[in-house]
XYZ file of C-alpha atoms in Angstrom:
263
model
C 89.230 17.758 72.556
C 86.303 20.098 72.386
C 87.027 21.209 75.891
C 90.615 21.849 75.045
C 89.783 23.857 71.929
C 87.250 25.841 73.817
C 89.789 26.449 76.507
C 92.459 27.379 73.976
C 90.026 29.685 72.284
C 89.255 31.521 75.532
C 92.765 32.013 76.902
C 93.930 34.409 74.152
C 90.852 36.583 74.795
C 91.669 36.836 78.485
C 95.312 37.590 77.666
C 94.326 40.363 75.295
C 92.016 41.805 77.931
C 94.801 41.760 80.500
C 97.238 43.398 78.079
C 94.672 46.061 77.167
C 93.979 46.858 80.832
C 97.686 46.983 81.581
C 98.285 49.450 78.705
C 95.376 51.564 79.871
C 96.747 51.741 83.440
C 100.198 52.553 82.099
C 98.808 55.407 80.017
C 96.815 56.743 82.945
C 99.846 56.517 85.215
C 102.042 58.233 82.636
C 99.556 61.067 82.202
C 99.261 61.450 85.981
C 103.037 61.552 86.191
C 103.123 64.264 83.515
C 100.469 66.232 85.432
C 102.369 65.849 88.692
C 105.544 67.039 86.998
C 103.719 70.111 85.690
C 102.278 70.825 89.129
C 105.708 70.502 90.726
C 107.203 72.720 88.040
C 104.539 75.377 88.573
C 104.987 75.192 92.332
C 108.723 75.697 91.953
C 108.165 78.712 89.708
C 105.635 80.122 92.160
C 108.048 79.676 95.069
C 110.832 81.396 93.123
C 108.440 84.227 92.296
C 107.583 84.692 95.973
C 111.290 84.807 96.830
C 112.250 87.216 94.051
C 109.157 89.450 94.003
C 109.714 91.184 97.392
C 113.234 92.067 96.281
C 111.957 93.475 93.011
C 109.110 95.555 94.424
C 111.206 96.862 97.322
C 113.437 98.792 94.892
C 112.486 101.970 93.032
C 114.075 103.267 89.849
C 116.141 106.451 90.057
C 117.525 108.362 87.092
C 121.228 109.189 87.334
C 122.820 111.571 84.856
C 126.211 113.195 84.268
C 127.900 115.247 81.564
C 131.243 116.726 80.491
C 133.382 113.698 81.242
C 136.774 114.399 79.607
C 140.106 112.703 79.208
C 142.739 114.275 81.432
C 145.509 113.897 78.870
C 143.725 115.386 75.843
C 140.762 117.273 77.294
C 138.472 115.535 74.845
C 135.129 114.094 75.777
C 135.388 110.463 76.849
C 134.144 108.332 73.973
C 133.192 105.310 76.035
C 133.753 104.196 79.633
C 132.333 102.075 82.395
C 130.529 103.748 85.281
C 130.276 102.478 88.855
C 127.768 104.012 91.289
C 127.946 103.363 95.039
C 125.524 104.638 97.676
C 126.420 104.894 101.376
C 124.554 105.919 104.499
C 127.317 108.295 105.573
C 129.513 110.959 103.954
C 132.628 109.176 105.231
C 132.869 105.428 105.782
C 129.453 104.080 106.718
C 127.596 101.142 105.237
C 127.404 100.369 101.541
C 123.701 100.473 100.616
C 123.936 99.978 96.850
C 126.582 99.437 94.195
C 126.346 98.806 90.475
C 128.792 98.867 87.562
C 127.333 99.784 84.186
C 129.353 98.705 81.149
C 129.895 101.452 78.519
C 127.383 103.660 80.317
C 129.408 106.785 79.463
C 129.164 107.691 75.799
C 130.568 110.898 74.319
C 131.254 112.356 77.745
C 127.846 111.818 79.362
C 125.662 109.183 80.942
C 121.972 108.762 81.566
C 121.137 105.558 83.391
C 118.460 104.097 85.645
C 119.421 102.434 88.916
C 117.232 100.612 91.441
C 118.632 101.043 94.951
C 116.503 99.955 97.885
C 116.219 103.284 99.731
C 113.898 104.731 102.356
C 111.887 107.815 101.519
C 113.270 111.130 102.801
C 116.512 109.637 104.189
C 119.875 111.284 103.377
C 122.408 109.136 101.486
C 125.743 109.791 99.779
C 126.739 108.732 96.241
C 130.243 107.873 95.081
C 131.304 107.420 91.429
C 134.093 105.551 89.657
C 134.931 105.691 85.948
C 136.803 102.681 84.629
C 137.544 101.741 88.274
C 139.100 105.181 88.952
C 137.558 107.136 91.831
C 135.799 110.346 90.802
C 135.673 113.437 93.039
C 133.697 116.657 92.654
C 135.873 119.670 93.491
C 137.528 117.676 96.258
C 134.245 116.249 97.537
C 134.394 112.461 97.706
C 130.657 111.788 97.865
C 127.577 113.715 96.793
C 124.654 114.090 99.144
C 121.375 112.505 98.042
C 117.987 112.736 99.725
C 115.846 109.847 98.574
C 112.644 110.837 96.799
C 111.571 107.195 96.494
C 111.020 104.342 98.883
C 108.475 103.395 101.496
C 106.641 106.267 103.159
C 105.728 106.032 106.856
C 107.402 102.676 107.261
C 105.861 101.261 110.424
C 109.184 99.673 111.403
C 110.635 103.144 111.942
C 108.154 104.141 114.627
C 109.214 103.737 118.230
C 105.885 103.275 119.975
C 107.453 103.841 123.387
C 107.760 107.539 122.475
C 104.096 108.016 121.557
C 103.193 109.153 125.086
C 106.257 111.363 125.477
C 104.364 114.578 124.690
C 103.376 116.564 127.797
C 99.773 117.221 128.748
C 98.173 119.902 126.612
C 100.208 119.014 123.517
C 99.940 116.490 120.712
C 102.205 114.702 118.234
C 102.861 116.828 115.144
C 105.536 114.752 113.391
C 107.167 111.330 113.722
C 110.813 111.324 112.636
C 112.565 108.521 110.823
C 114.294 107.327 114.016
C 110.949 107.099 115.841
C 111.207 110.302 117.888
C 108.281 112.718 117.818
C 107.693 116.472 117.535
C 105.173 117.804 120.059
C 103.108 120.975 119.623
C 100.797 122.761 122.025
C 97.113 122.120 121.479
C 94.976 125.283 121.219
C 92.095 124.512 123.565
C 91.350 128.034 124.836
C 88.866 128.870 122.096
C 87.109 125.519 122.388
C 86.939 125.773 126.162
C 85.643 129.354 126.097
C 83.015 128.510 123.510
C 81.954 125.433 125.456
C 81.673 127.349 128.727
C 79.645 130.179 127.191
C 77.419 127.871 125.187
C 76.471 125.588 128.043
C 76.227 128.460 130.496
C 73.749 130.157 128.160
C 71.670 127.023 127.841
C 71.660 126.388 131.566
C 70.645 129.954 132.355
C 67.861 129.988 129.770
C 66.586 126.611 130.929
C 66.570 127.346 134.673
C 66.055 131.107 134.750
C 63.819 132.556 137.507
C 63.754 136.144 136.236
C 60.924 137.479 134.058
C 61.027 136.503 130.415
C 61.970 138.958 127.660
C 61.412 136.928 124.488
C 59.636 133.826 123.246
C 62.459 131.347 123.883
C 63.135 132.469 127.418
C 59.374 132.749 127.967
C 59.012 129.084 127.070
C 61.874 128.036 129.330
C 60.625 130.267 132.119
C 57.119 128.885 131.932
C 58.526 125.359 131.887
C 60.774 125.772 134.914
C 59.241 128.711 136.782
C 59.291 128.556 140.552
C 56.229 130.791 141.016
C 52.807 130.738 139.361
C 52.693 132.381 135.966
C 50.036 134.839 137.146
C 52.451 136.180 139.703
C 54.130 138.177 136.986
C 52.149 141.216 135.807
C 52.923 144.290 133.796
C 51.659 147.393 135.611
C 51.344 149.433 132.413
C 49.307 146.759 130.665
C 47.039 146.363 133.689
C 46.468 150.111 133.918
C 45.667 150.359 130.204
C 43.355 147.373 130.393
C 41.484 148.781 133.390
C 41.088 152.124 131.654
C 39.707 150.436 128.544
C 37.218 148.405 130.594
C 36.055 151.472 132.543
C 35.496 153.551 129.441
C 33.748 150.695 127.648
C 31.487 149.892 130.609
C 30.534 153.504 131.153
C 29.725 154.091 127.499
C 27.958 150.774 127.006
C 25.917 150.919 130.204
C 25.017 154.572 129.700
C 23.619 153.769 126.273
C 21.553 150.932 127.626
C 20.182 152.994 130.498
C 19.365 155.890 128.206
C 17.641 153.625 125.712
C 15.715 151.833 128.452
C 14.483 154.965 130.230
C 14.146 157.379 127.367
């Protein structure tokens, strides 16, 4: 009996231990599942951000304004109306680049809205307007010309690299157009070439000159590269003056000594 009681007394403890471990693993698994769900949720948001962000940053806001919108029947300012703005790449037909309808954008005959078309900088576009789905013309002109002041500048995709070497020799690229063609201008090399020729010619002459020197710099170069001994060059005037000085000095000096010795 003692064995049985001891055994009965031990089994509940093992069962409790097993239940406790099972609950612990369940809690850990549940928390891991919650963490995994959060990670997946964040990854999904991040992926959506990467998809949407290029579209958002590729557009630039443009202010669009208009005034004096009146009712044809009464001539009164339009109290409220919807405005549709369309942008094309041509004055007639062409491709639709942007279109947006703004509800109740016109108030008391005017509008002042912000639109975000994806345009390229410096490119010519054409805008078309509709008010309450009715086409709007400007003195018979269907579309208004618009040169984009926003957008990517120097978009590398516009450059046709096959045209880079199309400039003739002696000229260089001054401007790259939107379609990839280039504007070539002549390069002014005459001044540089003349200066280079004179500069190096002067150095070469001074360094290798064989004529008598006239100043310190050419004296140094002449002495360094002379083809004849330095003593070969003499100044006749200096030699004459020097000889005259020596003769006068010797005569005076020697005469004094002789007179003093034989007085």
